[in-house]
């Protein structure tokens, strides 16, 4: 290193902030390429007794420099906070994983117990997640409370790797009696999309201790939003939810609204630029009105919300004494709507909480029927794809509705459905087409003296379970009719039934070769309803609990439903 470079480095290090267990090189623009470049940094680390926090933000660290810094960290067992955002500026993406591996291995060797890990603003992509994967799975992160990975370009692949690492960390830490209790998770601007968000939702559902989740600008649509909503429902300590600039649509907004009804500690809701639309806004307003007494901020800006829905939101905040900000800017209220909004808040003496309405889009006249039709078509495509993935979509795909409609404007009647057809090829549509008497029909046509028949029928009913109200209600009512008939029958063997059910679920081995159902989500959610009914023998609860608690890959993939069932069984 040239003498002038050493002088410059010395001057920068003179600005290093030391105190309170923290050593900071933040924002010094240090270019640490080689071991020699890092000598002064290493010296300060080695000489700092009781190092608890190390700030390396705003510098650039190469592979060789990272190795020697790591060596110095191997003796820093008291380190708790790693502020390592924006520390690879100008580096090749291939340089970042080995640098992170060196630093992570050093923390593991030191026996450090991290509380905070911040790797934000490091564009390392999916491969970069591999760089700290081992660290996340290690005892060093069993104590982790804050994980910040904003703007890292993780993508779907990185999101899945991260989710798996968090689940493994929770599993290992739980085995030692001290489960991972993550409080703050930040991963905005990472292109996680639906698959990445869904994978992380599974991890969140297992962890259950989150207080803040920040995942803005991730290209998440309603399937991913719905998965997150389900996970949030079993994180009762949540205070902040920031999903700004994703795409809820009505479906995602309704799912999130249902979750909000179950949360009692919420202080900040940021769904700005999330396209919740009017129906979604009304659902969220209902959730706000029913509870959320600690709410401080509600952001529904730029969501295509029309006047009446916006006014409903305003009316919902009447008794929110702690509310500091309501943002409804950029929606479609029109001049009159803006005035009405302000009048409502004046009536509550809450005009001070309303943000600017300067970007209001004006009251629009739109063809809502056309918009709803487009959404229904999208959902229809998704449902057909799901059926095909389960090997049950062939029948519907022979005469696709869209093709028929494009060739002939005459409505084509849906083919009739009977119980046998539904049970042979179950789908939500077929269950609904059986009509209001579907529960009675299926119960009547099932021989409840045959426990195997009852178990397989229940599994076929539950396989079509969806969180949408009509399907969910139909599944619950049909299950109730069938199982009430079975359990109240003098000839029905309850123990044999539960054994058969567990075998078909893949949770109990059988001498016969019986193929387990492909997904346990539907049956777990249906059991969660069933065990709460008066017809269900409470003596079976410990048996169910024992098998659902056991480690199982199929159960791990349905963590939300599994936790819901176990929680219910525990309360019986």
CSV table of C-alpha atoms in Angstrom, one decimal, residues 126-352:
chain,number,residue,atom,x,y,z
A,126,UNK,CA,-29.5,-15.6,-4.5
A,127,UNK,CA,-25.9,-16.8,-4.3
A,128,UNK,CA,-25.2,-14.2,-1.7
A,129,UNK,CA,-27.8,-15.9,0.6
A,130,UNK,CA,-25.7,-19.0,0.5
A,131,UNK,CA,-22.9,-16.9,1.9
A,132,UNK,CA,-24.6,-16.5,5.3
A,133,UNK,CA,-26.9,-19.6,5.2
A,134,UNK,CA,-24.6,-21.6,7.5
A,135,UNK,CA,-24.4,-18.6,9.9
A,136,UNK,CA,-28.2,-18.5,10.1
A,137,UNK,CA,-28.4,-22.2,10.9
A,138,UNK,CA,-25.7,-22.0,13.6
A,139,UNK,CA,-26.1,-21.4,17.3
A,140,UNK,CA,-24.7,-17.9,16.7
A,141,UNK,CA,-28.2,-17.0,15.4
A,142,UNK,CA,-30.3,-18.9,17.8
A,143,UNK,CA,-30.6,-15.6,19.7
A,144,UNK,CA,-31.3,-13.4,16.6
A,145,UNK,CA,-34.0,-10.8,17.1
A,146,UNK,CA,-33.5,-8.5,14.0
A,147,UNK,CA,-32.7,-9.6,10.5
A,148,UNK,CA,-32.4,-6.9,7.9
A,149,UNK,CA,-31.9,-7.8,4.2
A,150,UNK,CA,-33.4,-4.8,2.4
A,151,UNK,CA,-32.5,-4.3,-1.3
A,152,UNK,CA,-30.3,-7.3,-1.8
A,153,UNK,CA,-31.8,-8.7,-5.0
A,154,UNK,CA,-32.4,-12.1,-3.4
A,155,UNK,CA,-35.1,-13.1,-5.9
A,156,UNK,CA,-37.4,-16.2,-5.5
A,157,UNK,CA,-34.4,-18.5,-5.1
A,158,UNK,CA,-32.8,-16.5,-2.4
A,159,UNK,CA,-36.1,-16.2,-0.6
A,160,UNK,CA,-36.5,-19.9,-0.5
A,161,UNK,CA,-32.9,-20.5,0.7
A,162,UNK,CA,-33.5,-17.9,3.5
A,163,UNK,CA,-36.8,-19.4,4.5
A,164,UNK,CA,-35.2,-22.9,4.8
A,165,UNK,CA,-32.4,-21.5,6.9
A,166,UNK,CA,-34.7,-19.8,9.3
A,167,UNK,CA,-36.8,-22.9,9.7
A,168,UNK,CA,-33.7,-24.9,10.3
A,169,UNK,CA,-32.5,-22.4,12.9
A,170,UNK,CA,-35.8,-22.5,14.7
A,171,UNK,CA,-35.8,-26.3,14.6
A,172,UNK,CA,-32.3,-26.6,16.1
A,173,UNK,CA,-32.7,-23.8,18.6
A,174,UNK,CA,-36.1,-25.4,19.8
A,175,UNK,CA,-34.3,-28.7,20.3
A,176,UNK,CA,-32.0,-26.9,22.8
A,177,UNK,CA,-35.0,-25.4,24.6
A,178,UNK,CA,-34.6,-21.8,23.4
A,179,UNK,CA,-36.5,-21.4,20.1
A,180,UNK,CA,-35.5,-18.6,17.7
A,181,UNK,CA,-37.5,-15.6,18.7
A,182,UNK,CA,-37.1,-13.2,15.7
A,183,UNK,CA,-38.8,-9.9,16.2
A,184,UNK,CA,-37.9,-7.7,13.2
A,185,UNK,CA,-37.7,-8.9,9.6
A,186,UNK,CA,-36.8,-6.5,6.8
A,187,UNK,CA,-36.6,-7.6,3.1
A,188,UNK,CA,-37.9,-4.9,0.9
A,189,UNK,CA,-36.9,-4.6,-2.8
A,190,UNK,CA,-35.8,-8.2,-3.2
A,191,UNK,CA,-38.0,-9.5,-6.1
A,192,UNK,CA,-39.3,-12.2,-3.9
A,193,UNK,CA,-42.6,-12.6,-5.8
A,194,UNK,CA,-45.3,-15.1,-4.7
A,195,UNK,CA,-43.0,-18.2,-4.4
A,196,UNK,CA,-40.4,-16.4,-2.3
A,197,UNK,CA,-43.1,-14.7,-0.1
A,198,UNK,CA,-44.9,-18.0,0.4
A,199,UNK,CA,-41.7,-19.8,1.4
A,200,UNK,CA,-41.0,-17.0,4.0
A,201,UNK,CA,-44.5,-17.2,5.2
A,202,UNK,CA,-44.0,-20.8,6.2
A,203,UNK,CA,-41.0,-19.8,8.2
A,204,UNK,CA,-42.9,-16.9,9.8
A,205,UNK,CA,-45.7,-19.3,10.8
A,206,UNK,CA,-43.2,-21.6,12.5
A,207,UNK,CA,-41.4,-18.7,14.3
A,208,UNK,CA,-44.5,-17.0,15.7
A,209,UNK,CA,-42.7,-14.1,17.5
A,210,UNK,CA,-42.5,-11.4,14.9
A,211,UNK,CA,-43.2,-7.8,15.9
A,212,UNK,CA,-42.3,-6.0,12.6
A,213,UNK,CA,-42.3,-7.2,9.0
A,214,UNK,CA,-41.1,-4.9,6.2
A,215,UNK,CA,-41.4,-6.4,2.7
A,216,UNK,CA,-42.2,-3.5,0.3
A,217,UNK,CA,-41.6,-3.7,-3.4
A,218,UNK,CA,-41.4,-7.4,-3.9
A,219,UNK,CA,-43.8,-8.1,-6.8
A,220,UNK,CA,-46.0,-10.1,-4.5
A,221,UNK,CA,-49.6,-10.8,-5.8
A,222,UNK,CA,-52.6,-12.1,-3.9
A,223,UNK,CA,-51.4,-15.8,-3.5
A,224,UNK,CA,-48.3,-14.6,-1.7
A,225,UNK,CA,-50.2,-11.9,0.2
A,226,UNK,CA,-52.7,-14.5,1.4
A,227,UNK,CA,-49.8,-16.8,2.5
A,228,UNK,CA,-48.3,-14.0,4.5
A,229,UNK,CA,-51.7,-13.1,6.0
A,230,UNK,CA,-52.1,-16.7,7.2
A,231,UNK,CA,-48.6,-16.5,8.8
A,232,UNK,CA,-49.2,-13.1,10.4
A,233,UNK,CA,-52.3,-14.5,12.1
A,234,UNK,CA,-50.1,-16.7,14.3
A,235,UNK,CA,-47.7,-14.0,15.1
A,236,UNK,CA,-49.8,-12.2,17.8
A,237,UNK,CA,-47.1,-9.7,18.8
A,238,UNK,CA,-47.1,-8.0,15.4
A,239,UNK,CA,-46.9,-4.2,15.6
A,240,UNK,CA,-45.8,-3.1,12.1
A,241,UNK,CA,-46.8,-4.6,8.8
A,242,UNK,CA,-45.2,-2.8,5.8
A,243,UNK,CA,-46.1,-4.4,2.4
A,244,UNK,CA,-46.1,-1.1,0.4
A,245,UNK,CA,-46.0,-1.4,-3.4
A,246,UNK,CA,-47.1,-5.0,-3.8
A,247,UNK,CA,-50.4,-6.1,-5.5
A,248,UNK,CA,-53.1,-7.2,-3.1
A,249,UNK,CA,-56.2,-6.9,-5.2
A,250,UNK,CA,-59.5,-7.6,-3.4
A,251,UNK,CA,-58.6,-11.2,-2.7
A,252,UNK,CA,-55.4,-10.5,-0.9
A,253,UNK,CA,-56.8,-7.5,0.9
A,254,UNK,CA,-59.7,-9.6,2.3
A,255,UNK,CA,-57.3,-12.2,3.5
A,256,UNK,CA,-55.2,-9.6,5.2
A,257,UNK,CA,-58.2,-8.0,6.7
A,258,UNK,CA,-59.2,-11.3,8.3
A,259,UNK,CA,-55.8,-11.6,9.8
A,260,UNK,CA,-55.9,-8.0,11.2
A,261,UNK,CA,-59.0,-8.9,13.1
A,262,UNK,CA,-57.0,-11.5,15.1
A,263,UNK,CA,-54.1,-9.1,15.9
A,264,UNK,CA,-54.2,-6.9,18.9
A,265,UNK,CA,-50.9,-5.1,19.0
A,266,UNK,CA,-50.9,-3.5,15.5
A,267,UNK,CA,-49.6,0.0,15.4
A,268,UNK,CA,-48.6,0.6,11.7
A,269,UNK,CA,-50.3,-0.7,8.6
A,270,UNK,CA,-48.6,0.3,5.3
A,271,UNK,CA,-50.5,-1.0,2.4
A,272,UNK,CA,-49.9,2.0,0.2
A,273,UNK,CA,-49.7,1.4,-3.6
A,274,UNK,CA,-51.0,-2.1,-3.1
A,275,UNK,CA,-54.1,-2.0,-5.3
A,276,UNK,CA,-56.5,-3.1,-2.5
A,277,UNK,CA,-59.3,-1.4,-4.4
A,278,UNK,CA,-62.7,-0.4,-2.9
A,279,UNK,CA,-63.8,-3.8,-1.7
A,280,UNK,CA,-60.5,-4.5,-0.1
A,281,UNK,CA,-60.5,-1.2,1.6
A,282,UNK,CA,-63.9,-1.8,3.1
A,283,UNK,CA,-62.7,-5.2,4.4
A,284,UNK,CA,-59.7,-3.5,6.0
A,285,UNK,CA,-62.0,-0.8,7.4
A,286,UNK,CA,-64.1,-3.5,9.1
A,287,UNK,CA,-61.0,-4.9,10.7
A,288,UNK,CA,-59.9,-1.5,11.9
A,289,UNK,CA,-63.4,-0.8,13.3
A,290,UNK,CA,-63.6,-4.1,15.2
A,291,UNK,CA,-60.3,-3.6,17.0
A,292,UNK,CA,-56.8,-2.3,16.5
A,293,UNK,CA,-57.0,0.2,19.3
A,294,UNK,CA,-53.3,0.7,19.3
A,295,UNK,CA,-53.2,1.8,15.6
A,296,UNK,CA,-51.0,4.8,15.0
A,297,UNK,CA,-50.7,4.8,11.2
A,298,UNK,CA,-52.9,3.5,8.3
A,299,UNK,CA,-51.6,4.0,4.8
A,300,UNK,CA,-53.9,3.1,2.0
A,301,UNK,CA,-52.6,5.6,-0.5
A,302,UNK,CA,-52.6,5.0,-4.3
A,303,UNK,CA,-54.8,1.9,-4.0
A,304,UNK,CA,-57.6,2.7,-6.6
A,305,UNK,CA,-60.1,3.3,-3.7
A,306,UNK,CA,-63.3,5.1,-4.6
A,307,UNK,CA,-65.2,7.7,-2.6
A,308,UNK,CA,-67.7,5.5,-0.6
A,309,UNK,CA,-65.0,3.0,0.4
A,310,UNK,CA,-62.6,5.8,1.4
A,311,UNK,CA,-65.4,7.3,3.6
A,312,UNK,CA,-65.9,3.9,5.2
A,313,UNK,CA,-62.3,3.8,6.1
A,314,UNK,CA,-62.5,7.3,7.7
A,315,UNK,CA,-65.6,6.2,9.7
A,316,UNK,CA,-63.7,3.2,11.0
A,317,UNK,CA,-61.1,5.2,12.8
A,318,UNK,CA,-63.5,7.1,15.0
A,319,UNK,CA,-62.3,5.6,18.3
A,320,UNK,CA,-58.7,5.2,17.4
A,321,UNK,CA,-57.3,7.5,20.1
A,322,UNK,CA,-53.6,6.8,19.3
A,323,UNK,CA,-53.9,7.3,15.5
A,324,UNK,CA,-51.4,9.8,14.2
A,325,UNK,CA,-51.6,9.4,10.4
A,326,UNK,CA,-54.2,8.4,7.9
A,327,UNK,CA,-53.0,8.4,4.3
A,328,UNK,CA,-55.6,8.1,1.5
A,329,UNK,CA,-53.8,10.2,-1.0
A,330,UNK,CA,-53.8,9.2,-4.7
A,331,UNK,CA,-57.1,7.4,-4.7
A,332,UNK,CA,-60.4,8.2,-6.6
A,333,UNK,CA,-62.4,10.4,-4.2
A,334,UNK,CA,-63.0,13.5,-6.4
A,335,UNK,CA,-63.4,17.0,-5.0
A,336,UNK,CA,-66.7,16.3,-3.3
A,337,UNK,CA,-65.3,13.1,-1.8
A,338,UNK,CA,-62.3,14.8,-0.4
A,339,UNK,CA,-64.5,17.4,1.3
A,340,UNK,CA,-66.8,14.7,2.7
A,341,UNK,CA,-63.7,12.8,4.1
A,342,UNK,CA,-62.5,16.0,5.9
A,343,UNK,CA,-66.0,16.6,7.3
A,344,UNK,CA,-66.2,13.1,8.8
A,345,UNK,CA,-62.8,13.6,10.5
A,346,UNK,CA,-63.9,17.0,11.7
A,347,UNK,CA,-66.8,15.3,13.4
A,348,UNK,CA,-64.3,13.1,15.3
A,349,UNK,CA,-62.0,16.0,15.9
A,350,UNK,CA,-59.3,14.1,14.0
A,351,UNK,CA,-58.5,16.3,10.9
A,352,UNK,CA,-54.9,16.5,12.0
